[in-house]
JSON list of C-alpha atoms in Angstrom, two decimals:
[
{"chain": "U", "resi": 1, "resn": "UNK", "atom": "CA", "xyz": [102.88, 96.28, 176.29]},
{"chain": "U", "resi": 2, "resn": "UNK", "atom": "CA", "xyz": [100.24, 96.06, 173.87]},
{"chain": "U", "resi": 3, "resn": "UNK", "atom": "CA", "xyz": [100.81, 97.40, 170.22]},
{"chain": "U", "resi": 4, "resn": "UNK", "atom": "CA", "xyz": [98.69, 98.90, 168.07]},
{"chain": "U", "resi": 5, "resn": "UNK", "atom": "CA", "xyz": [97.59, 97.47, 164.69]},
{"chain": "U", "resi": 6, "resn": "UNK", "atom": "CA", "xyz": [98.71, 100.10, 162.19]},
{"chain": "U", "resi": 7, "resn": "UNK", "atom": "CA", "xyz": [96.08, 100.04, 159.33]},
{"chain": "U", "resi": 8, "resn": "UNK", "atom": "CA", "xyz": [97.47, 100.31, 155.52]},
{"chain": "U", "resi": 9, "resn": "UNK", "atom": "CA", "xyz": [96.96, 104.05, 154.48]},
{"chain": "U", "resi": 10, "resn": "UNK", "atom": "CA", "xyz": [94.05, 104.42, 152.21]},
{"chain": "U", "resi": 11, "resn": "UNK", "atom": "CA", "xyz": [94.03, 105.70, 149.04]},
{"chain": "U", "resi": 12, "resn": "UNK", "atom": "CA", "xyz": [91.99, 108.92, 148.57]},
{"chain": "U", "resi": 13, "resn": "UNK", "atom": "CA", "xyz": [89.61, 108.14, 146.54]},
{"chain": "U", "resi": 14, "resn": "UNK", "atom": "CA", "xyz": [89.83, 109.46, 142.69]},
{"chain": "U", "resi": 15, "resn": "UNK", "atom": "CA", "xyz": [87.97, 112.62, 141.95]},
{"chain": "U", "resi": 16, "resn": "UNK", "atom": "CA", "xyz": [84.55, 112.00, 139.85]},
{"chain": "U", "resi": 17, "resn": "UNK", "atom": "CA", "xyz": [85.91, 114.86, 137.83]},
{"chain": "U", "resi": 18, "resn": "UNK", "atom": "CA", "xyz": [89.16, 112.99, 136.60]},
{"chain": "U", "resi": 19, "resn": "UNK", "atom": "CA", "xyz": [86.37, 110.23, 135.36]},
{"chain": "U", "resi": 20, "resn": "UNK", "atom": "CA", "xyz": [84.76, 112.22, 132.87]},
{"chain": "U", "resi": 21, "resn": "UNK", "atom": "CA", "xyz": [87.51, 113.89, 131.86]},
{"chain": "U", "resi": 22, "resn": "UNK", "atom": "CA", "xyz": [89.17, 110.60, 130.75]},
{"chain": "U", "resi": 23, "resn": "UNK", "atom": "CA", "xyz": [85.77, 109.89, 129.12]},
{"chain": "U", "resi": 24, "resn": "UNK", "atom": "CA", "xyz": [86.51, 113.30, 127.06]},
{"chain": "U", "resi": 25, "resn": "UNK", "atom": "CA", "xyz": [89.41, 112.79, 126.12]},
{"chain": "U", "resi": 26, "resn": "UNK", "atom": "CA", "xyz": [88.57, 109.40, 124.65]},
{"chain": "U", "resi": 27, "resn": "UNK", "atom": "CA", "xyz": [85.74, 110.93, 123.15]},
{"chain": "U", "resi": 28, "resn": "UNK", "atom": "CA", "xyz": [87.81, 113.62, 121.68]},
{"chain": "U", "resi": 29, "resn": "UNK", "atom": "CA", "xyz": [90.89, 111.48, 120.41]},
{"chain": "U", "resi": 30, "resn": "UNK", "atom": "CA", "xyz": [87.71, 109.07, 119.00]},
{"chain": "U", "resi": 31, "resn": "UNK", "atom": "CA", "xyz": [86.51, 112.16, 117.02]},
{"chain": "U", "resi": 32, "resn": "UNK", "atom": "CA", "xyz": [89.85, 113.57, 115.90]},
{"chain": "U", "resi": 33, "resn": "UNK", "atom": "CA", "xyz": [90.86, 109.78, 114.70]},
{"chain": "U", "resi": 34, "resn": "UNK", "atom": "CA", "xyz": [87.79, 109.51, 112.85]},
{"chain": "U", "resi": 35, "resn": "UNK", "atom": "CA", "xyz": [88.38, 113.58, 111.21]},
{"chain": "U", "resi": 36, "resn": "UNK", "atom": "CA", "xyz": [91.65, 111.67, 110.35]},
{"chain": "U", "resi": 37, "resn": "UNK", "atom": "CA", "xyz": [90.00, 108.68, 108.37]},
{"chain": "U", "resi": 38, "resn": "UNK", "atom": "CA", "xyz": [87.87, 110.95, 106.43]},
{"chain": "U", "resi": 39, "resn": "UNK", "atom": "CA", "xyz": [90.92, 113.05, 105.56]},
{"chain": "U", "resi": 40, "resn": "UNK", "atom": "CA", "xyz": [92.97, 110.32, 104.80]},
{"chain": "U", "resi": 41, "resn": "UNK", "atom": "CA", "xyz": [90.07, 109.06, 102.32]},
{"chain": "U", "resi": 42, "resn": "UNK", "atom": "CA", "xyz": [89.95, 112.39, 100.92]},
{"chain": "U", "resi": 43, "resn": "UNK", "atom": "CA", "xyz": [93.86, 112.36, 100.14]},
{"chain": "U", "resi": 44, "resn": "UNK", "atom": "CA", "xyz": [93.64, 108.79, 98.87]},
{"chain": "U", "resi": 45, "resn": "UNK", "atom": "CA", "xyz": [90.74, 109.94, 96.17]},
{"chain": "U", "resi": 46, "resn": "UNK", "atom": "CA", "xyz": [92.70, 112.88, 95.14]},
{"chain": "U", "resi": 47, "resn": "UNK", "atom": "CA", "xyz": [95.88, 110.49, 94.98]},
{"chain": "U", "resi": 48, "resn": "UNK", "atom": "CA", "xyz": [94.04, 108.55, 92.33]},
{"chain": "U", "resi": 49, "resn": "UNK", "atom": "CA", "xyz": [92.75, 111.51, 90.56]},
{"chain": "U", "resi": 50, "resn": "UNK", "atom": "CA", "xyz": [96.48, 112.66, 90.13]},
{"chain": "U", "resi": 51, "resn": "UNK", "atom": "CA", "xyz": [97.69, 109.80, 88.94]},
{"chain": "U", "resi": 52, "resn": "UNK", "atom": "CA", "xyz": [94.71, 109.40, 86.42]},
{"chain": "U", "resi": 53, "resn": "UNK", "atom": "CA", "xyz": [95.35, 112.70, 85.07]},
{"chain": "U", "resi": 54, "resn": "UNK", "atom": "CA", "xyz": [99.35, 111.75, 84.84]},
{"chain": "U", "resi": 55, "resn": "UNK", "atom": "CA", "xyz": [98.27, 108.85, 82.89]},
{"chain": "U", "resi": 56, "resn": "UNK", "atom": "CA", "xyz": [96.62, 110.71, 80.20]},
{"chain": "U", "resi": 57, "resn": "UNK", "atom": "CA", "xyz": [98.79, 113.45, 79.80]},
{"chain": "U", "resi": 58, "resn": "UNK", "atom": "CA", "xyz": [101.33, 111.09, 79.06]},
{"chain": "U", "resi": 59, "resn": "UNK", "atom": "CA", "xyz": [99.13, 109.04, 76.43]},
{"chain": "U", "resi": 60, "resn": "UNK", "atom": "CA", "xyz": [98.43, 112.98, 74.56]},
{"chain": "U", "resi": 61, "resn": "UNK", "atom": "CA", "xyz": [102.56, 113.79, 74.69]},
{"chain": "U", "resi": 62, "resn": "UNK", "atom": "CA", "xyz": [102.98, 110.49, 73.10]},
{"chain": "U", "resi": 63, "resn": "UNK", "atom": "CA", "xyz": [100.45, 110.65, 70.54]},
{"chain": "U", "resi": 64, "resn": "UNK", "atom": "CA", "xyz": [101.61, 113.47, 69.83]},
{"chain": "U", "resi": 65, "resn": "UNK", "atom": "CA", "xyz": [105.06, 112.55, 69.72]},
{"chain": "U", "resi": 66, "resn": "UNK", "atom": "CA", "xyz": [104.10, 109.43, 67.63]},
{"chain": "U", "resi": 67, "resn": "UNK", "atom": "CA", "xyz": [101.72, 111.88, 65.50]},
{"chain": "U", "resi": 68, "resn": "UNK", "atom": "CA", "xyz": [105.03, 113.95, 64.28]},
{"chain": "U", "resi": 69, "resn": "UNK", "atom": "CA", "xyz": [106.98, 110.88, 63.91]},
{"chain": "U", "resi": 70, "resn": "UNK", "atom": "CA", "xyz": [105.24, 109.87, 61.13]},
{"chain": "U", "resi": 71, "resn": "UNK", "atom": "CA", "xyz": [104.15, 113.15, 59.53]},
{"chain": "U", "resi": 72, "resn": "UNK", "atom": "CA", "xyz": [108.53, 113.08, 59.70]},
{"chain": "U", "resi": 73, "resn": "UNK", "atom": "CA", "xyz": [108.32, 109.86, 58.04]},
{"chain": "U", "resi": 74, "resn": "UNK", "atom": "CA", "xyz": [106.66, 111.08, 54.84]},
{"chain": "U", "resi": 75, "resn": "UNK", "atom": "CA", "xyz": [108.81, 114.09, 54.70]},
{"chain": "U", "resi": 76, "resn": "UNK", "atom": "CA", "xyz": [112.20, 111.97, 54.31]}
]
């Protein structure tokens, strides 16, 4: 009795279609993570803005609060 040589199923082949759409979906997390960068730049700028303004607005309250101290001072 002779047996037969069973051959290893083959793999269907992947569809063309699933190709490109991995090549989208790079292209579109590429895009989204560079919309992210920019936004991230923007937040940082306005980050520093913030904290510019905080600055002075504290160096006006005290000056003023030094400016009454010693218009105070002449008063006692």
């Amino acid at each position: 009795m002779t047996q037969k040589v069973k051959s290893k199923p083959k793999r269907p082949a992947a569809p063309k279609l699933a190709a490109v759409s991995v090549k989208a979906k790079a292209a579109n997390l590429e895009a989204e993570n560079a919309a992210l960068l920019e936004q991230l730049a923007l937040a940082e700028r306005r980050i520093t803005d913030l904290e510019l303004q905080r600055d002075e607005a504290l160096n006006r309250i005290e000056w003023v609060i030094d400016a009454i101290n010693s218009l105070t001072e002449g008063v006692r």
